[in-house]
Amino acid sequence: MKLDSKIPEGPLAEKWSKHKFNLKLVNPANKRKYEIIVVGTGLAGASAAASLAELGYNVKAFCFQDSPRRAHSIAAQGGINAAKNYRNDGDSVYRLFYDTVKGGDYRAREGNVYRLAEVSVDIIDQCVAQGVPFAREYGGLLDNRSFGGAQVSRTFYARGQTGQQLLLGAYSALNRQIANGKVKMYNRTEMLDVVVSDGKARGIITRDLITGKIEAHSGHAVLLCTGGYGNVFFLSTNAKGSNVTAAWRAHKKGALFGNPCFTQIHPTCIPVSGDHQSKLTLMSESLRNDGRVWVPKVARPGLKAVDAAKIPEAERDYFLERKYPSFGNLVPRDVASRNAKYACDEGKGVGSGLAVFLDFADAIKRDGKKVIEAKYGNLFDMYQQITGDNPYEVPMMIFPAVHYTMGGLWVDYNLQTTVPGLYALGEANFSDHGANRLGASALMQGLADGYFVIPYTIGDYLANLGWSDKIGTDHPAFREALEGVNSRLNKLLSIKGKKTVDEFHRELGLTMWDYCGMSRTEEGLKKAKKKIQELRAEFWTNVNVLGSNNELNQELEKAGRVADFMELGELMVDDALNRSESCGGHFREESQTPDGEALRKDDEFAYVAAWEYKGDNQPEVLHKEELVFENVKLTQRSYK
Amino acid sequence: MKITLKVWRQKSKEAKGEFKTYQLDHVSQDMSFLEMFDVLNNDLVKKGEDPVAFDHDCREGICGMCSMYINGRPHGPLQTTTCQLHMRSFKDGQTITVEPWRAKAFPIIKDLVVDRSSFDRIQQAGGYISVNTGGVPDANEIAIPKKDADAAFDAAACIQCGACVAACKNSSAMLFVSAKISQYALLPQGQPERKTRAENMVAQMDAEGFGACSNTLACEAECPKGISVTNIARMNREYYVSKLSSDNV
């Protein structure tokens, strides 16, 4: 298989305009003859479904939550980047493009990233027109802030809930189209397979989560806007329901999976408090602007936050400030996370041993409690609510947690996977963030894909396809997929073993975290592969899923998702094994500079690793899409 | 901690429900309320009993999916979401009663899971500004006084959980609907459709079977996002003004 990224020829700044002109259009009168299936209603899905319906296409949209507004985009806190240059501080489309390619450690496509930066400005306009209440200044115009170490203030925000406000904007546009009858919405419905016939995506198989009814839906194209797969680690900042099933089913039907090992681990999360822990909570990394990260110089097992003040200054190791004097506590996410891990590996972790202090004592002394409260009040409250500790009086404890996955379904410039008619948008695709995502760029990409990319690119596919090229749900391809889904569900229900789904999921998560988390070694990854294979074999003989298929059965839902996570986990390990360089969020112990920093190997690994499924228990086949850098010069990151 | 749980169990919408009592002997005070239910469910599956169905997703207080009525209060003793409630808010040996949201417009699906699609339909009736993607003015061409933008945000902070309905003796949804109407009424972008929006959303709210407001302010007291009842006053004004000049009379 030859991967064609379909990046248009010509100068960077003209690629998208030229491409848009060259795309075929669907006659306005014919648009109503097409049916498009959109799976997932987060930023990417809701914006795509609404925009396509506005154009005149018939859309069927699906979400597993009880309302589209609950998709996990809702939880994003910080903000959304856009190259508006409202602050006159030197921002531009090119600068946002450059920062994103560099931030992704040169593992993303220039053409895609430039387009993302280009349409970023339109996103803000669109959201404001919808009534999204962004933060404003006294003059009535939009406020911006600098985010995640960016040198310019390009981040638009809505207090600490930018994700919710942007999603409510897209959700309102979606609601308008539901009311217009152009979108048919299926809540509490989960996609369990994609139907491919004649080499093209033709529809999906779903399960109604209330009645258990398995249904077939046919369409001219299928859009997967189903988010990332951070929950493969069991503990992550993702919502409990976030899962890889839609993307994984698509992968097994022929869509290549790009860079699965690229995971982002966020440094400022609330640590695990016990075996009961079900998810992790992220706190905005803006906390590192004023908080100082430290551990005791000599290990003090079980040190509590209330006793931190007893450790004299001379016995504290402010390890980020020590190792990175010029960036200090503001080093990028991966560097901060990795160093916290090292401190804990040395036994210097505080609390449970898997935590470091984030201390505001100096900032409060310097600026006063009031100033700190104005900046971080809501975060301090949240911390106190969850942990019971008061961060105005004692240091916070933090530990890194899985937050975002840069990998995903491989897509070309049109957001089409390797299966014609099957598209992936937002976090579900691999395309724009390379090996590491910048803060405030996830929301940007989700909305860029949904509002401003797919409405153009899908037209080209549909115009070439023709509206009559569609198969009914009575076609053998649908029947076969239906049977597959039913037999898998029945299998899960018939095992009646001894272990719960969550027990398997936790074990998988621990293995992934220990061996395919913040830093990875060949030896560890090989061990992980074996462990996952054993766990998977055990799952299919010893999982206990009670109840039936014909009812609301949350254990059955979880079981299907965990089964897919196990297969994905193995692929992530394979990908991490193959990529014996350190880059972005992927740190290989074997690939370090003499002073212990990440060493990228551009000669060997400046490519997208796209994996092809070859059948159950068959090794996946690696395809390489070489990355071409015509505009940006590759440099090694340094924060010393 | 030892906790006794009395949980509402109901197999389906049509089935007759009942309270069941469960004893939990190893509850940590650091557990969230939902994590305690995870532990309960894990134990139940081990014993071969049907686990308790409950809604939840983000577990960080923003998606609005979790919805337990705990000891007679939506989301329990604190003004927060169920997922952000921790066991340190309860005493060792305490008995905790957990019910689903109770309202005609929120029919029970199973155990603690209710159907809140009525909220979606109310918003489909007019909770949007009719703009298509593309072709909109530059964001900074619309100047909005900070005071108005902040007030619109305060209303927009609603997470659509339905605690206001569960708290109200009339099962009124007016806090929710008024927050949505207010957000748009306060913004210049919302002006062209201001009247029809108020009219249509209120009509849909009534059609769904939600009750009327009798000013007990229970909704505001229980709202995890601190949505103010002044929104209800605003909605009433919006509604009367729109009715007085309605095209639909």
Short mmCIF file of N, CA and C in Angstrom, two decimals, chain A residues 51 54 64-70 72 74-75 77 84 86 124-126 128-131 133 136-142 158-159 161 164-165 168 171-172 175-176 178-179 187-188 210 237 239-242 273 276-281 382 384-388 451-452 498-500 502-503 544 546 551-552 554-555, chain B residues 11 28 30-31 35 38-39 42 44-46 48-60 62-65 78 80 84 86 88 109-110 113-114 116 119-120 123-124 127-134 136-140 142-146 149-150 152-154 156-161 180 183-184 187 189:
data_model
loop_
_atom_site.label_atom_id
_atom_site.label_comp_id
_atom_site.label_asym_id
_atom_site.label_seq_id
_atom_site.Cartn_x
_atom_site.Cartn_y
_atom_site.Cartn_z
N SER A 51 -22.46 21.77 10.27
CA SER A 51 -22.03 22.45 9.04
C SER A 51 -22.49 21.70 7.79
N GLU A 54 -26.17 22.24 7.31
CA GLU A 54 -26.42 23.58 6.78
C GLU A 54 -26.23 23.61 5.27
N PHE A 64 -22.77 8.30 22.47
CA PHE A 64 -23.12 7.28 23.47
C PHE A 64 -23.65 7.92 24.75
N GLN A 65 -23.39 9.24 24.92
CA GLN A 65 -23.89 9.93 26.11
C GLN A 65 -25.39 10.18 25.99
N ASP A 66 -26.00 10.71 27.05
CA ASP A 66 -27.43 10.95 26.98
C ASP A 66 -27.76 12.24 26.25
N SER A 67 -26.74 13.06 25.99
CA SER A 67 -26.95 14.27 25.20
C SER A 67 -25.64 14.59 24.50
N PRO A 68 -25.74 15.13 23.26
CA PRO A 68 -24.50 15.47 22.55
C PRO A 68 -23.63 16.44 23.35
N ARG A 69 -24.25 17.23 24.22
CA ARG A 69 -23.47 18.25 24.92
C ARG A 69 -22.51 17.67 25.94
N ARG A 70 -22.57 16.38 26.22
CA ARG A 70 -21.73 15.82 27.26
C ARG A 70 -20.42 15.21 26.72
N HIS A 72 -16.66 14.62 25.60
CA HIS A 72 -15.59 15.04 26.53
C HIS A 72 -14.86 16.32 26.14
N ILE A 74 -16.11 18.86 26.35
CA ILE A 74 -16.70 19.75 27.34
C ILE A 74 -15.74 20.05 28.49
N ALA A 75 -14.81 19.13 28.73
CA ALA A 75 -13.98 19.26 29.93
C ALA A 75 -12.72 20.09 29.72
N GLN A 77 -10.21 22.93 29.67
CA GLN A 77 -10.25 24.09 30.54
C GLN A 77 -9.64 25.33 29.89
N LYS A 84 -4.93 35.43 15.54
CA LYS A 84 -5.63 36.69 15.26
C LYS A 84 -4.69 37.89 15.35
N TYR A 86 -4.55 39.91 17.69
CA TYR A 86 -5.29 41.04 18.28
C TYR A 86 -4.41 41.82 19.25
N ILE A 124 -12.70 31.50 15.66
CA ILE A 124 -13.08 32.47 16.69
C ILE A 124 -14.27 33.30 16.21
N ASP A 125 -14.22 33.73 14.95
CA ASP A 125 -15.35 34.49 14.39
C ASP A 125 -16.65 33.67 14.49
N GLN A 126 -16.54 32.41 14.10
CA GLN A 126 -17.72 31.56 14.10
C GLN A 126 -18.31 31.41 15.51
N VAL A 128 -17.94 33.34 18.15
CA VAL A 128 -18.51 34.57 18.67
C VAL A 128 -19.89 34.80 18.04
N ALA A 129 -20.02 34.55 16.75
CA ALA A 129 -21.31 34.73 16.09
C ALA A 129 -22.38 33.83 16.70
N GLN A 130 -21.96 32.67 17.21
CA GLN A 130 -22.92 31.73 17.83
C GLN A 130 -23.29 32.14 19.25
N GLY A 131 -22.58 33.13 19.78
CA GLY A 131 -22.88 33.55 21.15
C GLY A 131 -22.02 32.91 22.22
N PRO A 133 -19.57 32.90 24.99
CA PRO A 133 -19.15 34.02 25.85
C PRO A 133 -17.68 33.98 26.23
N ARG A 136 -13.72 38.90 27.88
CA ARG A 136 -13.58 40.19 27.20
C ARG A 136 -12.89 41.21 28.09
N GLU A 137 -12.37 42.23 27.45
CA GLU A 137 -11.78 43.33 28.19
C GLU A 137 -12.82 44.42 28.39
N TYR A 138 -12.46 45.47 29.14
CA TYR A 138 -13.45 46.51 29.44
C TYR A 138 -13.91 47.26 28.20
N GLY A 139 -13.07 47.31 27.18
CA GLY A 139 -13.48 47.96 25.94
C GLY A 139 -14.48 47.14 25.14
N GLY A 140 -14.77 45.92 25.61
CA GLY A 140 -15.76 45.10 24.93
C GLY A 140 -15.18 44.12 23.92
N LEU A 141 -13.87 44.21 23.69
CA LEU A 141 -13.25 43.29 22.72
C LEU A 141 -12.67 42.07 23.44
N LEU A 142 -12.27 41.10 22.66
CA LEU A 142 -11.88 39.80 23.22
C LEU A 142 -10.53 39.87 23.93
N ALA A 158 -12.65 31.10 28.00
CA ALA A 158 -13.91 31.40 28.66
C ALA A 158 -13.77 30.87 30.09
N ARG A 159 -13.26 31.71 30.95
CA ARG A 159 -12.85 31.31 32.31
C ARG A 159 -12.14 29.96 32.25
N GLN A 161 -13.52 27.15 31.53
CA GLN A 161 -14.35 26.14 30.87
C GLN A 161 -14.52 26.46 29.39
N GLN A 164 -16.34 23.66 27.43
CA GLN A 164 -17.80 23.62 27.55
C GLN A 164 -18.43 24.71 26.69
N GLN A 165 -17.88 25.91 26.72
CA GLN A 165 -18.53 26.99 25.98
C GLN A 165 -18.43 26.78 24.47
N LEU A 168 -20.86 23.99 23.62
CA LEU A 168 -22.25 24.45 23.63
C LEU A 168 -22.56 25.27 22.37
N TYR A 171 -22.96 22.63 19.74
CA TYR A 171 -24.19 21.90 20.10
C TYR A 171 -25.43 22.72 19.72
N SER A 172 -25.36 24.04 19.90
CA SER A 172 -26.51 24.87 19.54
C SER A 172 -26.71 24.85 18.02
N ASN A 175 -28.28 21.59 17.33
CA ASN A 175 -29.70 21.61 17.71
C ASN A 175 -30.56 22.28 16.65
N ARG A 176 -30.01 23.35 16.10
CA ARG A 176 -30.77 24.08 15.07
C ARG A 176 -31.05 23.16 13.89
N ILE A 178 -31.08 19.85 14.00
CA ILE A 178 -32.00 18.78 14.43
C ILE A 178 -33.43 19.30 14.29
N ALA A 179 -33.63 20.55 14.76
CA ALA A 179 -34.96 21.15 14.66
C ALA A 179 -35.38 21.30 13.20
N ASN A 187 -29.03 9.65 20.47
CA ASN A 187 -28.34 9.68 21.76
C ASN A 187 -28.26 8.25 22.32
N ARG A 188 -27.39 8.09 23.29
CA ARG A 188 -27.24 6.79 23.95
C ARG A 188 -27.17 5.65 22.93
N ILE A 210 -30.01 1.66 25.52
CA ILE A 210 -31.13 1.45 26.44
C ILE A 210 -31.82 0.12 26.17
N THR A 237 -7.11 11.48 32.24
CA THR A 237 -8.02 12.61 32.47
C THR A 237 -9.24 12.52 31.57
N ALA A 239 -12.88 11.22 30.06
CA ALA A 239 -14.14 10.81 30.67
C ALA A 239 -14.16 9.28 30.74
N LYS A 240 -14.95 8.75 31.68
CA LYS A 240 -14.98 7.30 31.84
C LYS A 240 -15.45 6.58 30.58
N GLY A 241 -16.31 7.23 29.83
CA GLY A 241 -16.85 6.55 28.65
C GLY A 241 -15.98 6.67 27.41
N SER A 242 -15.00 7.57 27.43
CA SER A 242 -14.16 7.76 26.24
C SER A 242 -13.52 6.43 25.86
N SER A 273 -5.21 8.52 44.87
CA SER A 273 -5.35 8.47 46.33
C SER A 273 -5.54 7.07 46.87
N HIS A 276 -9.01 2.56 44.75
CA HIS A 276 -10.36 2.82 44.26
C HIS A 276 -10.38 3.84 43.13
N GLN A 277 -9.23 4.50 42.88
CA GLN A 277 -9.19 5.63 41.94
C GLN A 277 -9.80 5.24 40.60
N SER A 278 -10.70 6.07 40.08
CA SER A 278 -11.38 5.72 38.83
C SER A 278 -10.95 6.60 37.68
N LYS A 279 -10.50 7.80 37.99
CA LYS A 279 -9.99 8.66 36.92
C LYS A 279 -9.12 9.73 37.54
N LEU A 280 -8.43 10.48 36.70
CA LEU A 280 -7.54 11.50 37.22
C LEU A 280 -8.05 12.87 36.79
N THR A 281 -7.78 13.84 37.65
CA THR A 281 -8.27 15.18 37.36
C THR A 281 -7.10 16.09 37.06
N MET A 382 -11.07 23.49 43.73
CA MET A 382 -11.24 22.15 43.18
C MET A 382 -10.28 21.17 43.86
N GLN A 384 -8.95 21.42 46.81
CA GLN A 384 -9.36 21.16 48.19
C GLN A 384 -10.56 20.21 48.25
N GLN A 385 -11.48 20.40 47.30
CA GLN A 385 -12.66 19.56 47.28
C GLN A 385 -12.29 18.09 47.08
N ILE A 386 -11.31 17.86 46.20
CA ILE A 386 -10.95 16.48 45.87
C ILE A 386 -10.03 15.87 46.93
N THR A 387 -9.06 16.65 47.41
CA THR A 387 -8.06 16.05 48.30
C THR A 387 -8.31 16.33 49.78
N GLY A 388 -9.06 17.37 50.08
CA GLY A 388 -9.25 17.73 51.48
C GLY A 388 -8.15 18.64 52.02
N TYR A 451 -15.72 22.48 11.22
CA TYR A 451 -16.35 23.65 10.60
C TYR A 451 -15.78 23.97 9.22
N PHE A 452 -14.45 23.83 9.07
CA PHE A 452 -13.84 24.45 7.89
C PHE A 452 -13.07 23.52 6.97
N LYS A 498 -14.51 -15.21 36.21
CA LYS A 498 -14.36 -14.84 37.61
C LYS A 498 -13.96 -13.37 37.81
N LYS A 499 -13.44 -12.73 36.77
CA LYS A 499 -12.93 -11.37 36.97
C LYS A 499 -13.86 -10.33 36.33
N THR A 500 -13.92 -9.16 36.97
CA THR A 500 -14.77 -8.12 36.40
C THR A 500 -14.03 -7.39 35.28
N ASP A 502 -13.60 -4.23 34.97
CA ASP A 502 -12.71 -3.20 35.52
C ASP A 502 -11.38 -3.80 35.98
N GLU A 503 -11.42 -5.00 36.52
CA GLU A 503 -10.16 -5.62 36.96
C GLU A 503 -9.21 -5.83 35.79
N ASN A 544 -16.27 -11.68 33.48
CA ASN A 544 -17.65 -11.92 33.92
C ASN A 544 -18.52 -10.72 33.55
N LEU A 546 -22.38 -9.78 33.40
CA LEU A 546 -23.72 -10.25 33.77
C LEU A 546 -24.78 -9.65 32.86
N GLU A 551 -31.01 -4.90 27.25
CA GLU A 551 -31.31 -3.96 28.32
C GLU A 551 -30.14 -2.99 28.43
N LEU A 552 -30.33 -1.96 29.27
CA LEU A 552 -29.21 -1.09 29.61
C LEU A 552 -28.23 -1.94 30.40
N GLN A 554 -24.39 -1.67 31.42
CA GLN A 554 -23.16 -0.88 31.40
C GLN A 554 -21.91 -1.76 31.46
N GLU A 555 -22.02 -2.94 32.08
CA GLU A 555 -20.87 -3.86 32.11
C GLU A 555 -20.56 -4.37 30.70
N LYS B 11 -35.70 -2.21 37.36
CA LYS B 11 -35.14 -2.93 36.21
C LYS B 11 -35.32 -2.16 34.89
N SER B 28 -13.09 4.31 51.79
CA SER B 28 -12.07 5.30 52.16
C SER B 28 -12.69 6.68 52.05
N ASP B 30 -11.30 9.20 51.06
CA ASP B 30 -10.78 9.86 49.86
C ASP B 30 -11.52 9.46 48.59
N MET B 31 -12.39 8.46 48.70
CA MET B 31 -13.14 8.04 47.52
C MET B 31 -14.14 9.11 47.13
N GLU B 35 -16.93 6.61 43.00
CA GLU B 35 -15.96 5.52 43.21
C GLU B 35 -16.49 4.53 44.24
N ASP B 38 -18.53 2.38 42.27
CA ASP B 38 -17.69 1.44 41.50
C ASP B 38 -17.35 0.22 42.36
N VAL B 39 -17.00 0.50 43.62
CA VAL B 39 -16.64 -0.58 44.54
C VAL B 39 -17.85 -1.49 44.78
N ASN B 42 -18.47 -3.56 41.67
CA ASN B 42 -17.48 -4.63 41.52
C ASN B 42 -17.84 -5.80 42.44
N LEU B 44 -20.83 -6.49 43.60
CA LEU B 44 -22.07 -7.12 43.13
C LEU B 44 -21.79 -8.08 41.99
N VAL B 45 -20.96 -7.65 41.03
CA VAL B 45 -20.65 -8.54 39.90
C VAL B 45 -19.97 -9.80 40.42
N LYS B 46 -19.08 -9.63 41.38
CA LYS B 46 -18.39 -10.80 41.95
C LYS B 46 -19.38 -11.78 42.57
N GLY B 48 -22.36 -12.13 41.50
CA GLY B 48 -23.33 -12.55 40.50
C GLY B 48 -24.62 -11.74 40.53
N GLU B 49 -24.59 -10.59 41.18
CA GLU B 49 -25.80 -9.75 41.22
C GLU B 49 -25.66 -8.61 40.24
N ASP B 50 -26.82 -8.16 39.75
CA ASP B 50 -26.85 -7.09 38.76
C ASP B 50 -26.29 -5.79 39.35
N PRO B 51 -25.24 -5.20 38.75
CA PRO B 51 -24.72 -3.94 39.29
C PRO B 51 -25.71 -2.78 39.12
N VAL B 52 -25.53 -1.75 39.93
CA VAL B 52 -26.44 -0.59 39.87
C VAL B 52 -26.09 0.26 38.65
N ALA B 53 -27.10 0.53 37.82
CA ALA B 53 -26.86 1.41 36.67
C ALA B 53 -26.92 2.86 37.13
N PHE B 54 -25.92 3.64 36.76
CA PHE B 54 -25.96 5.07 37.05
C PHE B 54 -25.24 5.84 35.96
N ASP B 55 -25.65 7.08 35.75
CA ASP B 55 -25.05 7.91 34.71
C ASP B 55 -23.83 8.64 35.25
N HIS B 56 -22.80 8.73 34.44
CA HIS B 56 -21.59 9.45 34.81
C HIS B 56 -20.73 9.51 33.57
N ASP B 57 -19.85 10.47 33.45
CA ASP B 57 -18.88 10.41 32.36
C ASP B 57 -17.59 11.13 32.72
N CYS B 58 -17.59 12.47 32.71
CA CYS B 58 -16.30 13.16 32.85
C CYS B 58 -15.70 13.00 34.24
N ARG B 59 -16.54 12.88 35.25
CA ARG B 59 -16.09 12.80 36.64
C ARG B 59 -15.20 13.97 37.03
N GLU B 60 -15.41 15.10 36.42
CA GLU B 60 -14.74 16.30 36.92
C GLU B 60 -15.69 17.48 36.99
N ILE B 62 -18.21 18.70 35.00
CA ILE B 62 -18.54 19.63 33.92
C ILE B 62 -19.48 19.03 32.86
N CYS B 63 -19.50 17.70 32.71
CA CYS B 63 -20.33 17.16 31.63
C CYS B 63 -21.81 17.13 32.03
N GLY B 64 -22.07 17.10 33.33
CA GLY B 64 -23.46 17.15 33.80
C GLY B 64 -24.19 15.83 33.71
N MET B 65 -23.50 14.76 33.47
CA MET B 65 -24.17 13.48 33.29
C MET B 65 -24.56 12.83 34.63
N LEU B 78 -23.25 18.71 49.48
CA LEU B 78 -22.51 19.90 49.04
C LEU B 78 -23.13 20.45 47.76
N THR B 80 -22.39 20.76 44.73
CA THR B 80 -21.45 20.32 43.70
C THR B 80 -22.08 19.17 42.94
N GLN B 84 -18.07 15.03 42.14
CA GLN B 84 -17.10 15.81 42.91
C GLN B 84 -17.34 15.69 44.42
N HIS B 86 -17.14 13.75 47.86
CA HIS B 86 -16.26 12.71 48.39
C HIS B 86 -16.81 12.15 49.70
N ARG B 88 -15.57 11.88 52.46
CA ARG B 88 -15.26 12.60 53.71
C ARG B 88 -16.40 13.51 54.12
N ILE B 109 -35.03 5.23 33.36
CA ILE B 109 -34.66 4.21 32.37
C ILE B 109 -34.29 2.92 33.08
N LYS B 110 -33.44 3.04 34.09
CA LYS B 110 -33.07 1.87 34.90
C LYS B 110 -32.38 2.38 36.16
N VAL B 113 -30.66 5.80 36.49
CA VAL B 113 -30.51 6.46 35.19
C VAL B 113 -31.87 7.00 34.73
N VAL B 114 -31.91 8.29 34.42
CA VAL B 114 -33.16 8.87 33.92
C VAL B 114 -32.96 9.45 32.53
N ARG B 116 -33.18 12.47 30.22
CA ARG B 116 -33.26 13.94 30.25
C ARG B 116 -33.31 14.54 28.85
N PHE B 119 -34.54 18.10 27.94
CA PHE B 119 -33.66 19.28 27.95
C PHE B 119 -33.11 19.58 26.55
N ASP B 120 -32.76 18.51 25.84
CA ASP B 120 -32.28 18.70 24.45
C ASP B 120 -33.39 19.31 23.60
N GLN B 123 -33.94 22.98 23.95
CA GLN B 123 -32.95 23.80 23.25
C GLN B 123 -33.13 23.75 21.74
N GLN B 124 -33.60 22.59 21.27
CA GLN B 124 -33.87 22.52 19.82
C GLN B 124 -35.00 23.48 19.44
N GLY B 127 -32.86 27.34 21.36
CA GLY B 127 -31.66 27.68 22.11
C GLY B 127 -30.43 27.81 21.23
N TYR B 128 -30.50 28.67 20.25
CA TYR B 128 -29.37 28.87 19.35
C TYR B 128 -29.52 30.21 18.64
N ILE B 129 -28.43 30.62 18.02
CA ILE B 129 -28.46 31.80 17.16
C ILE B 129 -28.35 31.30 15.74
N SER B 130 -29.25 31.72 14.89
CA SER B 130 -29.30 31.14 13.54
C SER B 130 -28.21 31.70 12.63
N VAL B 131 -27.00 31.19 12.80
CA VAL B 131 -25.93 31.54 11.87
C VAL B 131 -25.39 30.25 11.28
N ASN B 132 -25.06 30.31 10.01
CA ASN B 132 -24.41 29.17 9.37
C ASN B 132 -22.90 29.28 9.52
N THR B 133 -22.22 28.16 9.26
CA THR B 133 -20.77 28.19 9.31
C THR B 133 -20.24 29.05 8.16
N GLY B 134 -19.30 29.94 8.51
CA GLY B 134 -18.69 30.81 7.50
C GLY B 134 -19.52 32.08 7.30
N VAL B 136 -19.36 34.98 8.66
CA VAL B 136 -19.72 35.78 9.84
C VAL B 136 -18.69 36.91 9.98
N PRO B 137 -19.05 37.97 10.71
CA PRO B 137 -18.12 39.08 10.84
C PRO B 137 -16.92 38.73 11.71
N ASP B 138 -15.87 39.53 11.60
CA ASP B 138 -14.70 39.33 12.45
C ASP B 138 -15.13 39.41 13.92
N ALA B 139 -14.55 38.56 14.74
CA ALA B 139 -14.98 38.45 16.13
C ALA B 139 -14.95 39.79 16.85
N ASN B 140 -13.97 40.61 16.54
CA ASN B 140 -13.86 41.88 17.26
C ASN B 140 -14.70 43.00 16.65
N ILE B 142 -17.84 42.75 16.91
CA ILE B 142 -18.95 42.78 17.86
C ILE B 142 -18.37 43.11 19.23
N ALA B 143 -18.45 44.38 19.62
CA ALA B 143 -17.97 44.75 20.95
C ALA B 143 -19.10 44.49 21.94
N ILE B 144 -18.77 43.84 23.04
CA ILE B 144 -19.78 43.52 24.06
C ILE B 144 -19.27 44.02 25.40
N PRO B 145 -20.04 44.88 26.08
CA PRO B 145 -19.58 45.35 27.39
C PRO B 145 -19.22 44.17 28.28
N LYS B 146 -18.12 44.28 28.98
CA LYS B 146 -17.62 43.19 29.81
C LYS B 146 -18.69 42.71 30.79
N ALA B 149 -21.03 40.50 28.96
CA ALA B 149 -20.36 39.25 28.60
C ALA B 149 -20.22 38.36 29.83
N ASP B 150 -19.87 38.98 30.96
CA ASP B 150 -19.72 38.19 32.19
C ASP B 150 -21.06 37.61 32.65
N ALA B 152 -23.62 36.96 30.74
CA ALA B 152 -23.98 35.89 29.80
C ALA B 152 -23.21 34.62 30.15
N PHE B 153 -21.94 34.80 30.51
CA PHE B 153 -21.15 33.63 30.89
C PHE B 153 -21.72 32.96 32.13
N ASP B 154 -22.09 33.77 33.13
CA ASP B 154 -22.64 33.19 34.36
C ASP B 154 -23.83 32.28 34.04
N ALA B 156 -24.36 30.87 31.07
CA ALA B 156 -23.90 29.79 30.19
C ALA B 156 -23.16 28.70 30.94
N ALA B 157 -22.83 28.95 32.22
CA ALA B 157 -22.08 27.96 33.00
C ALA B 157 -22.93 26.74 33.36
N CYS B 158 -24.23 26.80 33.10
CA CYS B 158 -25.13 25.67 33.37
C CYS B 158 -24.63 24.41 32.68
N ILE B 159 -24.64 23.28 33.42
CA ILE B 159 -24.15 22.03 32.83
C ILE B 159 -25.28 21.06 32.49
N GLN B 160 -26.51 21.53 32.56
CA GLN B 160 -27.64 20.74 32.07
C GLN B 160 -27.80 19.42 32.82
N CYS B 161 -27.50 19.43 34.11
CA CYS B 161 -27.58 18.17 34.85
C CYS B 161 -29.00 17.85 35.30
N LYS B 180 -30.53 29.43 29.77
CA LYS B 180 -30.28 29.38 28.32
C LYS B 180 -30.83 30.64 27.64
N GLN B 183 -28.60 33.74 28.51
CA GLN B 183 -27.30 33.85 27.83
C GLN B 183 -27.46 34.62 26.51
N TYR B 184 -28.47 34.25 25.75
CA TYR B 184 -28.64 34.89 24.43
C TYR B 184 -29.29 36.26 24.55
N LEU B 187 -26.75 39.03 25.07
CA LEU B 187 -25.72 39.26 24.05
C LEU B 187 -26.32 39.91 22.81
N GLN B 189 -25.63 39.30 19.80
CA GLN B 189 -25.88 38.30 18.76
C GLN B 189 -27.27 37.66 18.93
#
